[in-house]
Coordinates of C-alpha atoms and ligand atoms in Angstrom, one line a residue:
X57 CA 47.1 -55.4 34.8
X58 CA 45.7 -56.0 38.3
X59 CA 47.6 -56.6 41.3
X60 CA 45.2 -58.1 44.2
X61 CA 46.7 -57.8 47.5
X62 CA 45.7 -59.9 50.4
X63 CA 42.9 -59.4 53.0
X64 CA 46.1 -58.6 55.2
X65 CA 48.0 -56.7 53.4
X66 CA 49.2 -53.8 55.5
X67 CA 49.3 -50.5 54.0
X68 CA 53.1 -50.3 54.0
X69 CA 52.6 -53.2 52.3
X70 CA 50.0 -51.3 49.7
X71 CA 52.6 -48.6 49.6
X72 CA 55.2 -50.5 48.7
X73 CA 53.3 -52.0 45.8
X74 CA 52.7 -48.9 44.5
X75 CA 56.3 -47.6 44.8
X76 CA 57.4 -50.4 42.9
X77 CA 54.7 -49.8 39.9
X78 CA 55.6 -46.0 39.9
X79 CA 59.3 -46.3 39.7
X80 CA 58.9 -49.0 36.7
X81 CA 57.3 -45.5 35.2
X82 CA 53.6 -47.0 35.2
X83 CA 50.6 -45.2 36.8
X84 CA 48.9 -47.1 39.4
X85 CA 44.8 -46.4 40.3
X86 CA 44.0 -47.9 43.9
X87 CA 40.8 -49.4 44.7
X88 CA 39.6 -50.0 48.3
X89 CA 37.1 -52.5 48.9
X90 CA 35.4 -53.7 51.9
X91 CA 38.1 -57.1 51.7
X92 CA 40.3 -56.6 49.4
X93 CA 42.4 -53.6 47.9
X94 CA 43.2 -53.9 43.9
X95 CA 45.9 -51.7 42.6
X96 CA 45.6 -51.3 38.8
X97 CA 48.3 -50.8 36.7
X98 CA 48.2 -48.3 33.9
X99 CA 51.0 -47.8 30.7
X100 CA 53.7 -48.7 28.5
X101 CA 52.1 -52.7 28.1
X102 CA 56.5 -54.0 27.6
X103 CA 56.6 -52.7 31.4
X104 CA 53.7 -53.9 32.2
X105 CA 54.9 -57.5 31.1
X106 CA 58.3 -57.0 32.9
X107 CA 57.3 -56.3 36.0
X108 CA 57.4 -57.7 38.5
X109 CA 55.8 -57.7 41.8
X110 CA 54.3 -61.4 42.6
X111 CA 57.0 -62.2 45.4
X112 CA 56.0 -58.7 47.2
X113 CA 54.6 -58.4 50.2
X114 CA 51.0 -58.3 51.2
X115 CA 50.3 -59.3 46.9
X116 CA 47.8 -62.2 46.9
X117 CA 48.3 -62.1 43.1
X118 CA 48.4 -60.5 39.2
X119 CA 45.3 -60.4 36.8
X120 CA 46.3 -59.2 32.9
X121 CA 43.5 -57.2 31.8
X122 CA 42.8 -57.8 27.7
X123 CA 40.3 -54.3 27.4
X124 CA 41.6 -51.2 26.5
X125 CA 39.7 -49.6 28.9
X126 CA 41.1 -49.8 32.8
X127 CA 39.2 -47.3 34.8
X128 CA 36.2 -47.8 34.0
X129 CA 36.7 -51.5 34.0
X130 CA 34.6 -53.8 37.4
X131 CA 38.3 -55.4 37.4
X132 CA 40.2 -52.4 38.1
X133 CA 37.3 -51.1 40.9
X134 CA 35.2 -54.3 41.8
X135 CA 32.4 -52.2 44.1
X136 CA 29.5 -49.9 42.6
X137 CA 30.1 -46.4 41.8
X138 CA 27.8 -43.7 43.2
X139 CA 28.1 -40.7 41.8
X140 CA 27.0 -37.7 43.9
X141 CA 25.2 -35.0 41.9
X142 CA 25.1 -32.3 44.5
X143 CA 23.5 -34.5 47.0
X144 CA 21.5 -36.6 44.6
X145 CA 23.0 -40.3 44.7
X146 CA 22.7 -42.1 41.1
X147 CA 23.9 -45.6 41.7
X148 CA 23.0 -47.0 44.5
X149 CA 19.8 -48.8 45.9
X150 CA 17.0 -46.0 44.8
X151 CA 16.4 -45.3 41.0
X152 CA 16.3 -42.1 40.1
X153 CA 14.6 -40.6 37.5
X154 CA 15.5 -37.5 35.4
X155 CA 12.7 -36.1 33.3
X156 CA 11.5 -33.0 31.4
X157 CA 10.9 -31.9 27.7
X158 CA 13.4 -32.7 25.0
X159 CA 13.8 -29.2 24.2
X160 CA 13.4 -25.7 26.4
X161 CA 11.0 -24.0 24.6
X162 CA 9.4 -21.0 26.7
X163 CA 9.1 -20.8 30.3
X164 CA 6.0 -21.5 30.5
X165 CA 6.2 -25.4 29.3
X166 CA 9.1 -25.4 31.0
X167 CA 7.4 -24.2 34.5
X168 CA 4.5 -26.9 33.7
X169 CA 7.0 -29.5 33.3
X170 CA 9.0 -28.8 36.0
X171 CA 6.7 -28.6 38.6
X172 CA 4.9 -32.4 37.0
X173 CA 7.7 -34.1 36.9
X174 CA 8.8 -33.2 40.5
X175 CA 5.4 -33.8 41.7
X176 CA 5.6 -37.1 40.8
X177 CA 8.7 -38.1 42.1
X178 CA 11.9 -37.3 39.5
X179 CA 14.8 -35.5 40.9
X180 CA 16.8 -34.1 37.8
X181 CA 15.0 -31.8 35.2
X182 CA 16.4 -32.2 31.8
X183 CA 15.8 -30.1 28.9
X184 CA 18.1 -29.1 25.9
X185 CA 19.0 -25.8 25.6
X186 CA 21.8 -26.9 22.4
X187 CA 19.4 -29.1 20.3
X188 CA 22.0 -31.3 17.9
X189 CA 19.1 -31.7 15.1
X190 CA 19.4 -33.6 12.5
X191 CA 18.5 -30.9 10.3
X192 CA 19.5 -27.5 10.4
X193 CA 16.0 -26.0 9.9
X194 CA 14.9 -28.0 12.8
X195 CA 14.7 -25.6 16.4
X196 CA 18.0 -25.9 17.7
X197 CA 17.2 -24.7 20.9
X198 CA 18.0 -21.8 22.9
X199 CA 21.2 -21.4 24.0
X200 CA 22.0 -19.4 27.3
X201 CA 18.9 -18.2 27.4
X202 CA 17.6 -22.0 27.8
X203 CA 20.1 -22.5 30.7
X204 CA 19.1 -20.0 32.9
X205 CA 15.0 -21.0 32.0
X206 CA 16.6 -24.9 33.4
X207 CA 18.4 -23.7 36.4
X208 CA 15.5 -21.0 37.5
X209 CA 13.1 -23.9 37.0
X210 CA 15.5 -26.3 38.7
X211 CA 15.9 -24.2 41.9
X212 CA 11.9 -23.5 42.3
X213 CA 10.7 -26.8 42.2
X214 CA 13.8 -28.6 43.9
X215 CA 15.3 -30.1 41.2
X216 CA 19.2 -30.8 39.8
X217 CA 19.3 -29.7 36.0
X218 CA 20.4 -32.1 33.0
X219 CA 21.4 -31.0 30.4
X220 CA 22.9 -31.4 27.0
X221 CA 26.5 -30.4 26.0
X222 CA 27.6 -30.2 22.5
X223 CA 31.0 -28.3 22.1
X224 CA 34.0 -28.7 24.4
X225 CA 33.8 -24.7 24.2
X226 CA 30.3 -24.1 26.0
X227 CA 31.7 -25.9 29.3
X228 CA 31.9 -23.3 31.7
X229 CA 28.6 -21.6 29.9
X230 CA 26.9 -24.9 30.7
X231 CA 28.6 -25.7 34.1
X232 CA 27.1 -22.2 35.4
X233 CA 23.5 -23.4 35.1
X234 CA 23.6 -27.5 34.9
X235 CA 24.3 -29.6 38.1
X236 CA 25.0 -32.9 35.1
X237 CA 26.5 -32.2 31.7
X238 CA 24.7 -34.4 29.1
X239 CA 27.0 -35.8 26.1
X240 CA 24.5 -37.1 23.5
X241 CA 24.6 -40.0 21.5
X242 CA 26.2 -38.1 18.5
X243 CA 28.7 -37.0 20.6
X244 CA 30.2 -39.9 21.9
X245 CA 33.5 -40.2 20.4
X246 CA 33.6 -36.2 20.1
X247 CA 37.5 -36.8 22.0
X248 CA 38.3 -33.1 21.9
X249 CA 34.6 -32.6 24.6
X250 CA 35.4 -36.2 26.0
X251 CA 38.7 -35.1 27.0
X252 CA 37.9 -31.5 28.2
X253 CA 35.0 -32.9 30.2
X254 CA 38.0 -35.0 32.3
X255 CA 39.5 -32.1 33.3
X256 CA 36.7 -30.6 34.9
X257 CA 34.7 -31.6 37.9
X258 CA 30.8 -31.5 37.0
X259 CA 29.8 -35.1 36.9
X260 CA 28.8 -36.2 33.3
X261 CA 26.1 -38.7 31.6
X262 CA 27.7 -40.3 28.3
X263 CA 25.0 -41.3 26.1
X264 CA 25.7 -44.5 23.9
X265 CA 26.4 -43.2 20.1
X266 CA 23.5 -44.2 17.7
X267 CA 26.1 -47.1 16.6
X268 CA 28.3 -47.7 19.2
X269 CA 29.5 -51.3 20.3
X270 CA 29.4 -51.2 24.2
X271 CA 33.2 -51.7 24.0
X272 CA 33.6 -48.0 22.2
X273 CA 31.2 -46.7 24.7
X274 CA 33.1 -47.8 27.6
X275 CA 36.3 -46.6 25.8
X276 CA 34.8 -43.0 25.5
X277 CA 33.8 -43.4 29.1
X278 CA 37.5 -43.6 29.6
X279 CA 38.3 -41.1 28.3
X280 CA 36.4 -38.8 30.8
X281 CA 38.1 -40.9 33.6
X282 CA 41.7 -40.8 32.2
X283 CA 41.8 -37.3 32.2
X284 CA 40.8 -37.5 36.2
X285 CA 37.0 -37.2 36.4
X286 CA 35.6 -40.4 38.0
X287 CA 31.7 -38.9 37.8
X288 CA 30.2 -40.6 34.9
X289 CA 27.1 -42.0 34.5
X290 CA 26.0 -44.2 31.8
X291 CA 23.2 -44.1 29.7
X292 CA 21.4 -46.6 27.3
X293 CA 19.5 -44.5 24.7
X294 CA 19.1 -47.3 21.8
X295 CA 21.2 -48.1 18.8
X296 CA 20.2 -48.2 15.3
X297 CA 19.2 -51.5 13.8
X298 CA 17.3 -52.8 10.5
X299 CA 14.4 -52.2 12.3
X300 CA 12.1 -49.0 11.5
X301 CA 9.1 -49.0 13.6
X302 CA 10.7 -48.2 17.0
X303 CA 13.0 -44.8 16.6
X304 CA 15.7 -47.0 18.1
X305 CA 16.0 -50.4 19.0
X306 CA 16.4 -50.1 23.0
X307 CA 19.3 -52.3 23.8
X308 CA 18.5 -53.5 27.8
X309 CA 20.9 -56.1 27.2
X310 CA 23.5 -53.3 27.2
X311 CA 22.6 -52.6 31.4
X312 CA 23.3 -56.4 32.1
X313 CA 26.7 -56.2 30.2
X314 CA 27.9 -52.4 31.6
X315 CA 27.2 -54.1 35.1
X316 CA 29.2 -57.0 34.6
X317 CA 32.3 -55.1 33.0
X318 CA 32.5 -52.2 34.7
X319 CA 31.0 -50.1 38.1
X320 CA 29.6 -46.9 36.8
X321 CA 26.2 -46.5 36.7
X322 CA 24.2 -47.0 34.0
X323 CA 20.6 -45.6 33.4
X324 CA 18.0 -45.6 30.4
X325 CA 16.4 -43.5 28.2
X326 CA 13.3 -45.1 26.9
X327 CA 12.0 -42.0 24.9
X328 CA 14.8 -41.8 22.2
X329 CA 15.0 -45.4 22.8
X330 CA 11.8 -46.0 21.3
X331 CA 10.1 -42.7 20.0
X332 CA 6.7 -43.8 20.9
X333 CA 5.2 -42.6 24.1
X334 CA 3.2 -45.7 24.3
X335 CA 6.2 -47.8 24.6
X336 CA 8.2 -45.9 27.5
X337 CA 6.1 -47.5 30.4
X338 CA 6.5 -50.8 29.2
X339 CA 9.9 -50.4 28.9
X340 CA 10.8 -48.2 32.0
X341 CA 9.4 -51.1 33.7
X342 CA 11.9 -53.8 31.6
X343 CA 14.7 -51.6 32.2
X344 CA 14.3 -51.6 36.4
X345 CA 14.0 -55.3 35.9
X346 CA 17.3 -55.5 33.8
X347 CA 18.9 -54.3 36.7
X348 CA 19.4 -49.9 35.9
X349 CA 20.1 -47.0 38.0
X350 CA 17.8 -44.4 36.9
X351 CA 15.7 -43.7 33.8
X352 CA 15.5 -39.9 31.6
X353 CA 12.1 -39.7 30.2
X354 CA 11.1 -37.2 28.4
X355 CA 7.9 -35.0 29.2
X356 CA 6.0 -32.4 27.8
X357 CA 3.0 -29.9 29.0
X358 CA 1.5 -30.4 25.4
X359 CA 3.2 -32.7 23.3
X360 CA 1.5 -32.1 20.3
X361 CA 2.7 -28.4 20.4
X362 CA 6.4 -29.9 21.1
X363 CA 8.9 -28.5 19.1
X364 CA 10.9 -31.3 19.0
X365 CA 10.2 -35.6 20.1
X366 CA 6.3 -34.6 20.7
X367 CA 5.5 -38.3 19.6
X368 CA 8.1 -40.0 22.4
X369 CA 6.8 -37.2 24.9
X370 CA 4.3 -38.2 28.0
X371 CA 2.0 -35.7 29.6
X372 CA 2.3 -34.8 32.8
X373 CA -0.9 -37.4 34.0
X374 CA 0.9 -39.9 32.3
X375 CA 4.0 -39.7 33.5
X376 CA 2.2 -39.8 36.7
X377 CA 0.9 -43.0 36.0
X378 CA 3.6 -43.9 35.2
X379 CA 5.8 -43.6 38.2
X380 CA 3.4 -45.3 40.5
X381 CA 3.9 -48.5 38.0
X382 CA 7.0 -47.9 38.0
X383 CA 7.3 -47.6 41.8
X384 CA 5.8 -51.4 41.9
X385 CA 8.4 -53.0 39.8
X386 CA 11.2 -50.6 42.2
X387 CA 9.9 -52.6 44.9
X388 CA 9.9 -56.3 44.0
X389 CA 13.8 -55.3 42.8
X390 CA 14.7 -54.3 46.2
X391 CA 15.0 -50.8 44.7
X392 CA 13.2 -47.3 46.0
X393 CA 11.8 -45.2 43.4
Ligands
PEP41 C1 18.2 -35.8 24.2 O1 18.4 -36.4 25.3 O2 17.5 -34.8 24.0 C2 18.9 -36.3 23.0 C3 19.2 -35.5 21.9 O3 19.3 -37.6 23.1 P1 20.3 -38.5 22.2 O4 21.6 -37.8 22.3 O5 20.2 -39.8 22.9 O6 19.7 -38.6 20.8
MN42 MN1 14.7 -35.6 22.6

């Protein structure tokens, strides 16, 4: 449940609200917009159904909220959120873009990358240093050894590091070198790292799981906020469907829908979305038009040579190219790139 209190409401008034929630033994989670201040209502749902609070002052009125999610929910905290990854803004008017090889192979490709990819305007390196392969012959990258690779590359070319987390066990490992912590899409509903990543304070981007309704994303998006860490940011990486000729199907719909039920920000990965490197201008360019934050595309010195996701991988010319496009499309969106 909501409770929306009126444009007037004083803060005694908000404090009394609140009092009264706490003392029924609920939680409360306030929100303070511009107009109007929303206090949600967390808990037991019989005491959410006997409370009552309507006839208090400064309460304009009570919204029941039918998700299971609450935090994450556009009801419980109608305005944008912008999280701040050490200075770098994802959320709000310019779309930032995170981009780098899919794995950290040697620092070399990862020196080449780096310094491409900021040339051209990206802000985040990514790069997996724990590879979750579907096979177990497949590289699985290179561990510690891979983190240090990002963050040296990451402080010479004035980039924040992405990258991937896989066990709830590596966090402070990972937290040493990455500025984001990246669950992938196989992790999703990994609870045990969902719930560890709440307690700490890097800011995290949740992948949508290869089958994952957006309702069980936003659940496991929850989860990171229940256990008291508001700094997630979404990201759209394609589901699996019926068809076979894109890796993915690249679900865009999916930015238009986590706008309208909830404020976090959402970007999109069209590599893994599509795993064709012919297809991630194209839709780069949809996905700023459907409305996203920021965009992870993967690049690669030599993608033929890649190790892993060659095929989805652009150079560094083209993903040169591609930025100025994409700047273009920013613009008519009233968005900086
Ligand atoms: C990745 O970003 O390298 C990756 C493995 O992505 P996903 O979890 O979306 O497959
Ligand atoms: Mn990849």
């Amino acid at each position: 449940m909501i409770i929306v209190m009126k444009p007037s409401a004083t803060q005694e008034e908000i404090k009394g609200v609140v009092n009264k929630v706490e003392q029924s033994g609920l939680h409360t989670n306030l929100s303070k917009g511009a107009e109007v201040t929303i206090v949600g209502v967390i808990g037991d749902k019989k005491k959410i159904a006997n409370l009552e609070v309507n006839m208090l002052p400064g309460v304009e009125k009570t919204v029941r909220i039918t998700e299971k999610y609450k935090l994450v929910s556009r009801n419980f905290h109608p305005e944008d959120t912008v999280v701040d990854v050490d200075g770098v803004k994802v959320g709000g008017k310019n779309i930032v873009v995170m981009a780098g090889p899919c794995s950290v192979e040697n620092e070399q490709q990862l020196d080449e990358a780096a310094a491409a990819v900021r040339k051209h305007g990206a802000k985040f390196l990514r790069g997996g240093a724990f590879k979750p392969r579907t096979s177990p012959y497949d590289f699985q990258g290179l561990a510690e050894k891979g983190l240090k690779m990002m963050r040296e590359a990451g402080d010479k070319y004035g980039l924040k590091v992405v990258t991937e987390i896989v066990d709830k066990d590596d966090i402070d490992l990972v937290s040493e070198y990455a500025d984001l912590l990246q669950v992938g899409a196989r992790n999703m509903q990994n609870f045990q790292l969902l719930k560890a990543l709440g307690k700490q304070k890097k800011p995290v981007m949740l992948k949508r799981g290869l089958a994952a309704t957006i309702s069980e994303w936003l659940n496991a998006a929850e989860y990171i906020l229940a256990g008291g860490n508001n700094n997630v940011i979404l990201c759209e990486r394609g589901i699996r469907t019926y068809e076979t000729f894109t890796r993915n199907t690249l679900d865009l719909s999916a930015v238009v829908a986590v706008k309208e039920l909830s404020h976090l920000p959402i970007i999109v990965d069209p590599s893994h979305g599509t795993g064709r490197w012919e297809m991630v201008q194209p839709m780069a360019r949809a996905a700023i038009a459907a409305g996203c934050d920021g965009l992870i595309i993967e690049v690669h010195p030599h993608p033929d040579r890649a190790l892993s996701d060659g095929d989805q991988s652009l150079t560094p010319n083209t993903f040169g190219r591609v930025m100025e496009d994409l700047r273009k499309i920013a613009g008519v969106m009233e968005r900086t790139l």
